[in-house]
GROMACS .gro file of C-alpha atoms in nm:
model
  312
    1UNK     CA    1   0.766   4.214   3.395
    2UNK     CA    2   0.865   4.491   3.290
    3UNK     CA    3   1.008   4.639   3.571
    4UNK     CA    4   1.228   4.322   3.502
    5UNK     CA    5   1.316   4.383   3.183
    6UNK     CA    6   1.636   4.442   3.170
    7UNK     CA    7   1.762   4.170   3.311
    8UNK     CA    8   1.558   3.902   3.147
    9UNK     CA    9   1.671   4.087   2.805
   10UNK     CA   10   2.047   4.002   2.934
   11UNK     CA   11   1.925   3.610   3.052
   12UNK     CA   12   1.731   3.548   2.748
   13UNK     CA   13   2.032   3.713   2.512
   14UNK     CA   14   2.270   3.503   2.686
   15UNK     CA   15   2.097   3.199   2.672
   16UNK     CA   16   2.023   3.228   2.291
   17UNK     CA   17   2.396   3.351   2.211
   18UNK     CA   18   2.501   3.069   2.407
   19UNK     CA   19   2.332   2.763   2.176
   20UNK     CA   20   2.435   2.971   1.859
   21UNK     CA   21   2.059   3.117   1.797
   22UNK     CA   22   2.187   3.422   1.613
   23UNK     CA   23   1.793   3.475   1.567
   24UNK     CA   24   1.704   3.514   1.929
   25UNK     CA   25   1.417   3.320   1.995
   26UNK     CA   26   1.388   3.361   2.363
   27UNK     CA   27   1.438   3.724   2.336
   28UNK     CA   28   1.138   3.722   2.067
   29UNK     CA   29   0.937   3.499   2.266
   30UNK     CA   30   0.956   3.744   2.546
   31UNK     CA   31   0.910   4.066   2.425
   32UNK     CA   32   0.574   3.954   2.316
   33UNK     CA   33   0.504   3.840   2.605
   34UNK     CA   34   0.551   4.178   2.734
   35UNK     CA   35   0.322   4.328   2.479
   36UNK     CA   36   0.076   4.096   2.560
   37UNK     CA   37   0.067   4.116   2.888
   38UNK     CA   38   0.043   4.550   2.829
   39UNK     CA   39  -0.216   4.453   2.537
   40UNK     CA   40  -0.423   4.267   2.785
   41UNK     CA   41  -0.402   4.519   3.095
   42UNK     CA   42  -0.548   4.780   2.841
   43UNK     CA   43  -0.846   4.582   2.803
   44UNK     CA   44  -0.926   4.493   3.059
   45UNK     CA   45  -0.918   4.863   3.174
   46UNK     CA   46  -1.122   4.942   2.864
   47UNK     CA   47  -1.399   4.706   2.977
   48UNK     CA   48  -1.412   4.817   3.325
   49UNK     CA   49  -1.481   5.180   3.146
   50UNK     CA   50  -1.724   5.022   2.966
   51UNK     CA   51  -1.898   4.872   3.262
   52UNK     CA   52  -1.877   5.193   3.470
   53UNK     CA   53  -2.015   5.400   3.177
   54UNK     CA   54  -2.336   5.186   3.201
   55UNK     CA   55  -2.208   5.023   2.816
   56UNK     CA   56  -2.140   4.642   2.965
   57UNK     CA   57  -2.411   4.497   2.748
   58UNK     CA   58  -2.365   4.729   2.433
   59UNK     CA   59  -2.187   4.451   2.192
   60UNK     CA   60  -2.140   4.705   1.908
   61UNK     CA   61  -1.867   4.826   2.210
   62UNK     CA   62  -1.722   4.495   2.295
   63UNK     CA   63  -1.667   4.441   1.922
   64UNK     CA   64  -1.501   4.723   1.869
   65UNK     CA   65  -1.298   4.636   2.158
   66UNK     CA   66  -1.201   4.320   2.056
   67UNK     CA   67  -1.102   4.432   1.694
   68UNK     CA   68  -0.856   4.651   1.864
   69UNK     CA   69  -0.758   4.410   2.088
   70UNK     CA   70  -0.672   4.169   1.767
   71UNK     CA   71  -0.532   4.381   1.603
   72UNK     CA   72  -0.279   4.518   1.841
   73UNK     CA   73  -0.184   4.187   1.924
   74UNK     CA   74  -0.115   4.075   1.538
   75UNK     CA   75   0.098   4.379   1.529
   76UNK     CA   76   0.230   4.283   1.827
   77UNK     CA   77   0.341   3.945   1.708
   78UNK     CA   78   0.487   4.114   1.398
   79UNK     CA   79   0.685   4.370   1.520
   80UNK     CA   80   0.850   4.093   1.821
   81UNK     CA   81   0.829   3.753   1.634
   82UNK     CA   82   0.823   3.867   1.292
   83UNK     CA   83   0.610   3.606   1.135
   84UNK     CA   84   0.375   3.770   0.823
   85UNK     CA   85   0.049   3.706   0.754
   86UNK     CA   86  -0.197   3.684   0.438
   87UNK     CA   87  -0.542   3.653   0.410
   88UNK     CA   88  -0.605   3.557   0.092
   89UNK     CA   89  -0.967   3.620   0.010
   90UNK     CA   90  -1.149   3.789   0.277
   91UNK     CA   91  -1.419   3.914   0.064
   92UNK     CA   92  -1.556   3.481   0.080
   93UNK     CA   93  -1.711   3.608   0.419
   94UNK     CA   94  -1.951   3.820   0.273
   95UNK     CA   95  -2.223   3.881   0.300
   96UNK     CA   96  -2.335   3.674   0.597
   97UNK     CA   97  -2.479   3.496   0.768
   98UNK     CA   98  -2.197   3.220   0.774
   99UNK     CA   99  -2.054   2.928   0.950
  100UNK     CA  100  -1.706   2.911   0.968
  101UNK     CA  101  -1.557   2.558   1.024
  102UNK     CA  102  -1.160   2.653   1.062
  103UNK     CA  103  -0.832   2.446   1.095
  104UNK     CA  104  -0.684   2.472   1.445
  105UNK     CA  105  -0.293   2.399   1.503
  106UNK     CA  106  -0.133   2.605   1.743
  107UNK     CA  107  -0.201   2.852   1.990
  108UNK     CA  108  -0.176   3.148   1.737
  109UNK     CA  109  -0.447   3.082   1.452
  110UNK     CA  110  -0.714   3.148   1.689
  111UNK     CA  111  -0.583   3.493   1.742
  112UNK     CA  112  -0.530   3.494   1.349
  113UNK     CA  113  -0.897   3.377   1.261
  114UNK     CA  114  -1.040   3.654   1.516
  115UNK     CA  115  -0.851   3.904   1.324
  116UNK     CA  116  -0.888   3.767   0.986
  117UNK     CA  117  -1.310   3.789   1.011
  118UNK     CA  118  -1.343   4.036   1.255
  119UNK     CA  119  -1.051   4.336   1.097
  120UNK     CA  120  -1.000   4.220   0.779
  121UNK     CA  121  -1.366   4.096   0.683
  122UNK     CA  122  -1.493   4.313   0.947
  123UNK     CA  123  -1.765   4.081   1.026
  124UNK     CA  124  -1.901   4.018   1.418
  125UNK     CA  125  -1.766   3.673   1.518
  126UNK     CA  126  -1.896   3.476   1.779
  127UNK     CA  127  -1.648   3.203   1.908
  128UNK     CA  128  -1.713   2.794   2.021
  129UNK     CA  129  -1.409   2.845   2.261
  130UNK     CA  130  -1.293   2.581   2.513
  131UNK     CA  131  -1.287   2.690   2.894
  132UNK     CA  132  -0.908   2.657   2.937
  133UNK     CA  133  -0.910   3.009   2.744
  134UNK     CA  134  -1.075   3.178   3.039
  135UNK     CA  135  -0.743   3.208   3.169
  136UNK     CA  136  -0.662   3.504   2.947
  137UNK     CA  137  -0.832   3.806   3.128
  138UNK     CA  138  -0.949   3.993   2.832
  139UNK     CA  139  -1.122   3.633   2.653
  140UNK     CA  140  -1.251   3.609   3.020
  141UNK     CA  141  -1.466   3.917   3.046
  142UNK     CA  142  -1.491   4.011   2.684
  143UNK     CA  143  -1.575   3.708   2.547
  144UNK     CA  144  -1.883   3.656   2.842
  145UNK     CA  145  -1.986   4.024   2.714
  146UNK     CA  146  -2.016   3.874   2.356
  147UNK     CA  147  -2.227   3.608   2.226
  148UNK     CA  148  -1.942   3.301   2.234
  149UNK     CA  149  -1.988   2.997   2.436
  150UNK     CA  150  -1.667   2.820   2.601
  151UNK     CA  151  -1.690   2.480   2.596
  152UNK     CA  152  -1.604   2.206   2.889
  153UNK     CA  153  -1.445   1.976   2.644
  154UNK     CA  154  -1.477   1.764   3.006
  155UNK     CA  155  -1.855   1.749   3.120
  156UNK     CA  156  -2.058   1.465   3.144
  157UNK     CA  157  -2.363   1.649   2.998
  158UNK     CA  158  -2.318   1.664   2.638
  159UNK     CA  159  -2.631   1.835   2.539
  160UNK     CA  160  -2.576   2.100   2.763
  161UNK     CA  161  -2.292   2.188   2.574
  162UNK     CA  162  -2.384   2.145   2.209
  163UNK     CA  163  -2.726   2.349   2.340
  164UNK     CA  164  -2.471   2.661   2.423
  165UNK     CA  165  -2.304   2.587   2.087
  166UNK     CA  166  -2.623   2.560   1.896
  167UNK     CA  167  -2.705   2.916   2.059
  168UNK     CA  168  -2.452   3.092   1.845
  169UNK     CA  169  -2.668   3.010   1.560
  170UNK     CA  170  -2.997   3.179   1.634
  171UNK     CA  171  -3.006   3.500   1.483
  172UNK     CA  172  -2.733   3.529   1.271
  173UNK     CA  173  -2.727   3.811   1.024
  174UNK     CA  174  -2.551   4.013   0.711
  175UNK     CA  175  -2.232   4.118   0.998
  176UNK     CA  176  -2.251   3.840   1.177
  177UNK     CA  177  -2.044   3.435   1.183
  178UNK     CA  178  -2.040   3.152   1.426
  179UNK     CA  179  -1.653   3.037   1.418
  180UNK     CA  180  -1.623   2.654   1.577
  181UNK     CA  181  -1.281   2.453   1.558
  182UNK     CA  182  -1.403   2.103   1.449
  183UNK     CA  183  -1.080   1.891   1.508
  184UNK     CA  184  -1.124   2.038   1.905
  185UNK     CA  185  -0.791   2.054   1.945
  186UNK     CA  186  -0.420   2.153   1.831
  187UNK     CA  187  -0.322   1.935   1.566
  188UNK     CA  188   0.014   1.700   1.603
  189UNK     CA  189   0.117   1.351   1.453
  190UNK     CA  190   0.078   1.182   1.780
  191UNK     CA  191  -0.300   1.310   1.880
  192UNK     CA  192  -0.427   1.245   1.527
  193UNK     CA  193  -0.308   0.882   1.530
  194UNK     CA  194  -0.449   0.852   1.889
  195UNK     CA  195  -0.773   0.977   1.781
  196UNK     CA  196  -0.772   0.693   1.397
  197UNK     CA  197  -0.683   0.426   1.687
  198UNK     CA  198  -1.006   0.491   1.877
  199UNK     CA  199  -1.168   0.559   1.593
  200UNK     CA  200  -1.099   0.222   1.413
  201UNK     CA  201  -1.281   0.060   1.687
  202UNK     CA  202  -1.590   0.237   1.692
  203UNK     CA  203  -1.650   0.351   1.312
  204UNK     CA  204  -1.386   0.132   1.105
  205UNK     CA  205  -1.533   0.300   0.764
  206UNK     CA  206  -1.484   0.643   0.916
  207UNK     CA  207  -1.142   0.557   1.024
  208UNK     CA  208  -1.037   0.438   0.663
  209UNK     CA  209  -1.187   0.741   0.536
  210UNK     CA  210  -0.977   0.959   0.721
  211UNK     CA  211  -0.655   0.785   0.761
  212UNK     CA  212  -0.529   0.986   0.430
  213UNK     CA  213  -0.506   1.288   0.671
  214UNK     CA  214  -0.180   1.427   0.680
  215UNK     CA  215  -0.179   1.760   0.849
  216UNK     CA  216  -0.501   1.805   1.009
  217UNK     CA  217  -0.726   1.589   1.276
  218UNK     CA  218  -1.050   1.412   1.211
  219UNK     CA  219  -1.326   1.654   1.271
  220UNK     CA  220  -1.563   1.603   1.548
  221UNK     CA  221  -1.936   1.666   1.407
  222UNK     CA  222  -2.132   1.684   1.680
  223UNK     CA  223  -2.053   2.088   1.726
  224UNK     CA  224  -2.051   2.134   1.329
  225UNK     CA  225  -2.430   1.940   1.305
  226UNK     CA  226  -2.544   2.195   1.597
  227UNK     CA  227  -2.462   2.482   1.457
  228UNK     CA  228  -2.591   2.394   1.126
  229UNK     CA  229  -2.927   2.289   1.241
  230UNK     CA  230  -2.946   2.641   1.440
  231UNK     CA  231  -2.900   2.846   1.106
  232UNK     CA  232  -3.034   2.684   0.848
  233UNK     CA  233  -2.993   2.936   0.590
  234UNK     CA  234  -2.643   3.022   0.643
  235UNK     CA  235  -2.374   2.913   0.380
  236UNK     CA  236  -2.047   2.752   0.501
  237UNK     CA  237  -1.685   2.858   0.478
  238UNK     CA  238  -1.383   2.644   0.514
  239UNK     CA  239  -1.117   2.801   0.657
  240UNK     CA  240  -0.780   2.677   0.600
  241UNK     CA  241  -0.403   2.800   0.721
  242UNK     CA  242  -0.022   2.698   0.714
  243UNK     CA  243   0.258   2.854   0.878
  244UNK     CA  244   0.117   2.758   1.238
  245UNK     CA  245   0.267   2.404   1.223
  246UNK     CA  246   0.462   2.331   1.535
  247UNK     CA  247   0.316   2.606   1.732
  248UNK     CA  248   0.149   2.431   1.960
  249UNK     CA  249   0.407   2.423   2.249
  250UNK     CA  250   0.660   2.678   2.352
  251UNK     CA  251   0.951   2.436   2.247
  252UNK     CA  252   0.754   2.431   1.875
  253UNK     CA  253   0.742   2.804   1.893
  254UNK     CA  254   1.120   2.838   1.959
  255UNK     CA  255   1.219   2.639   1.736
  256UNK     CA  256   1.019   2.776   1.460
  257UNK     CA  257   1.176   3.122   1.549
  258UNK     CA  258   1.484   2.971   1.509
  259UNK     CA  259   1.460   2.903   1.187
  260UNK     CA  260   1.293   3.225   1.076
  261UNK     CA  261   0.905   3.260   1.148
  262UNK     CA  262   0.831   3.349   0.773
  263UNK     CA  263   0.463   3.364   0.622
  264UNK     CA  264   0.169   3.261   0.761
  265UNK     CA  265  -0.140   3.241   0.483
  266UNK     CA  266  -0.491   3.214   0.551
  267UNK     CA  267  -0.778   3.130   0.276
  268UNK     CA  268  -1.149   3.066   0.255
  269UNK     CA  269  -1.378   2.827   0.070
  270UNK     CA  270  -1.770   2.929   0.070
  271UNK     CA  271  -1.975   2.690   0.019
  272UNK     CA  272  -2.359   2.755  -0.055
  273UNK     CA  273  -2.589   2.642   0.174
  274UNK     CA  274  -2.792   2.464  -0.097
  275UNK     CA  275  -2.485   2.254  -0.181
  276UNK     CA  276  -2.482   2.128   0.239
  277UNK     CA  277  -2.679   1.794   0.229
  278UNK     CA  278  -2.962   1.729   0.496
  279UNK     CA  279  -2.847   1.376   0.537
  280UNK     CA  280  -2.497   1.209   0.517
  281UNK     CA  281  -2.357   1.552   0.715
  282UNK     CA  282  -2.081   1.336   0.896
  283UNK     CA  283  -1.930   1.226   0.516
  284UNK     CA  284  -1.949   1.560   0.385
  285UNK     CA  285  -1.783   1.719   0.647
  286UNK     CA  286  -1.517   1.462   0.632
  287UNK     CA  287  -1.471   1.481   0.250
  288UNK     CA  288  -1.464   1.876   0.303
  289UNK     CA  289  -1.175   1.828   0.562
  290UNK     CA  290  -0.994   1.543   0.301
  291UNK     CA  291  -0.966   1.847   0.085
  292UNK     CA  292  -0.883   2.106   0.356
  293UNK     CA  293  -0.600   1.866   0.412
  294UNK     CA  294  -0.486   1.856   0.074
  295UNK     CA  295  -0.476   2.202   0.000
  296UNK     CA  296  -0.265   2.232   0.320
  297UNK     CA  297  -0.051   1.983   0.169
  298UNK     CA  298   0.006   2.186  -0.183
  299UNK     CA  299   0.021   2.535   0.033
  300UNK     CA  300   0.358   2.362   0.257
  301UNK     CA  301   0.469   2.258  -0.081
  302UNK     CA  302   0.476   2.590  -0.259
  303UNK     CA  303   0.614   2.781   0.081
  304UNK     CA  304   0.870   2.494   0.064
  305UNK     CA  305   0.984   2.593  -0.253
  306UNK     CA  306   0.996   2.924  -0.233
  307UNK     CA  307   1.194   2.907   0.088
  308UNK     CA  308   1.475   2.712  -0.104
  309UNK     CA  309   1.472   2.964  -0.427
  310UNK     CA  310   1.533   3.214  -0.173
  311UNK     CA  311   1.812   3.060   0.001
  312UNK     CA  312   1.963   3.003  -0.327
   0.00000   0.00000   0.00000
């Protein structure tokens, strides 16, 4: 790739110039992927030291590692794509232990959450990942290293899974929080109507419940319950993000670098664990997601307005 710079520089320039995207999305688009792909050959390298050092089983390494992987990625993604990004209130993380149920919608935040906890907060994450992710080299061998479990959104064996997930849990302390994604998936219009339609049929009350959602998908509790019943006395954090809409395909990425990448903004809401009922965990999640909704909502609003006084 990068011996081939050059000319898909020329290609990409061309092809941007050519639909009027003075911006240069493609050209963006690519020279991250460049930095990514140099990002990710340096660690790997870095854990193959590791390994031949006789260190492939010291995590206080790998987390290191991956906090500089992170973080040269998110400057990375600033210096090519330009988007900006604020984490509000850190400090919500600490002191652990903590679950951490986050918003997922595009293929960025998860990069942004892993930074946000682990450089920001600097906390030691461990990740409910899906297996598709085992494609990136670095998430591959890193993330095996560390205590994360990727999950076969696929298999027939349930418990299995929620067994591996429930596993993150034991043994959390003061540095330490078990992320999961409880929607599963990348949030869109079409999926989360897909998922009220099934979900009228099986749990109608649920489904009316959660109709009112408007940017994010009905959570899925089984993974939530699991980790909650593994660490009983850790408190719960929210974690809530715009700026990521429309990321979740490459067309959604170029066409939100068309239009100027802007600021991302990422918050946190701690919750005690003597406030987390026993019973009734399905509703409370669901009323803690109605409000994780909302105060999407009112963020898209105020970046919305701020965007126009600045056009002005």
């Amino acid at each position: 790739m990068l011996l081939a710079w050059p000319v898909w520089l020329v290609l990409a320039a061309v092809f941007d110039l050519a639909r009027r995207k003075q911006r240069l999305p493609t050209v963006r688009l690519l020279a991250f992927a460049l930095c990514w792909a140099w990002i990710e050959l340096g660690g790997v390298v870095a854990s193959a030291v590791l390994f031949a050092i006789g260190r492939g089983r010291n995590l206080e390494s790998h987390f290191r590692l991956q906090r500089s992987w992170a973080g040269s990625l998110m400057t990375a993604l600033r210096a090519t794509v330009g988007i900006r990004i604020r984490v509000e209130n850190p400090e919500v993380l600490t002191p652990g232990p903590v679950i951490v149920f986050s918003r997922h919608a595009s293929l960025a935040d998860s990069l942004v959450s892993a930074w946000a906890v682990g450089n920001v907060a600097r906390l030691r994450p461990r990740y409910v990942l899906k297996r598709e992710l085992m494609a990136d080299p670095c998430l591959d061998i890193v993330g095996h290293r560390l205590p994360n479990h990727f999950l076969d959104r696929g298999s027939n064996n349930q418990s299995e899974e929620l067994r591996g997930v429930a596993a993150l849990g034991h043994g959390l302390g003061a540095a330490d929080v078990a992320v999961i994604f409880p929607e599963g998936t990348r949030t869109n219009p079409a999926k989360r109507e897909k998922i009220l339609g099934s979900m009228r049929e099986r749990s109608p009350e649920r489904a009316t419940r959660l109709e009112r959602l408007q940017h994010l998908l009905p959570p899925k509790p089984a993974g939530a319950i699991a980790l909650l019943d593994a660490a009983p006395h850790a408190d719960v954090v929210i974690a809530g993000h715009t700026g990521f809409d429309g990321l979740d395909t490459f067309g959604g990425m170029l066409r939100k670098l068309e239009n100027g990448a802007g600021e991302a903004r990422m918050w946190f809401v701690r919750i005690p664990r003597s406030d987390v009922p026993t019973e009734g965990i399905i509703e409370w999640l669901d009323q803690r997601w109605l409000e994780l909704d909302r105060a999407v909502a009112e963020r898209i609003g105020e970046s919305e307005n701020q965007r126009r006084e600045e056009t002005r």
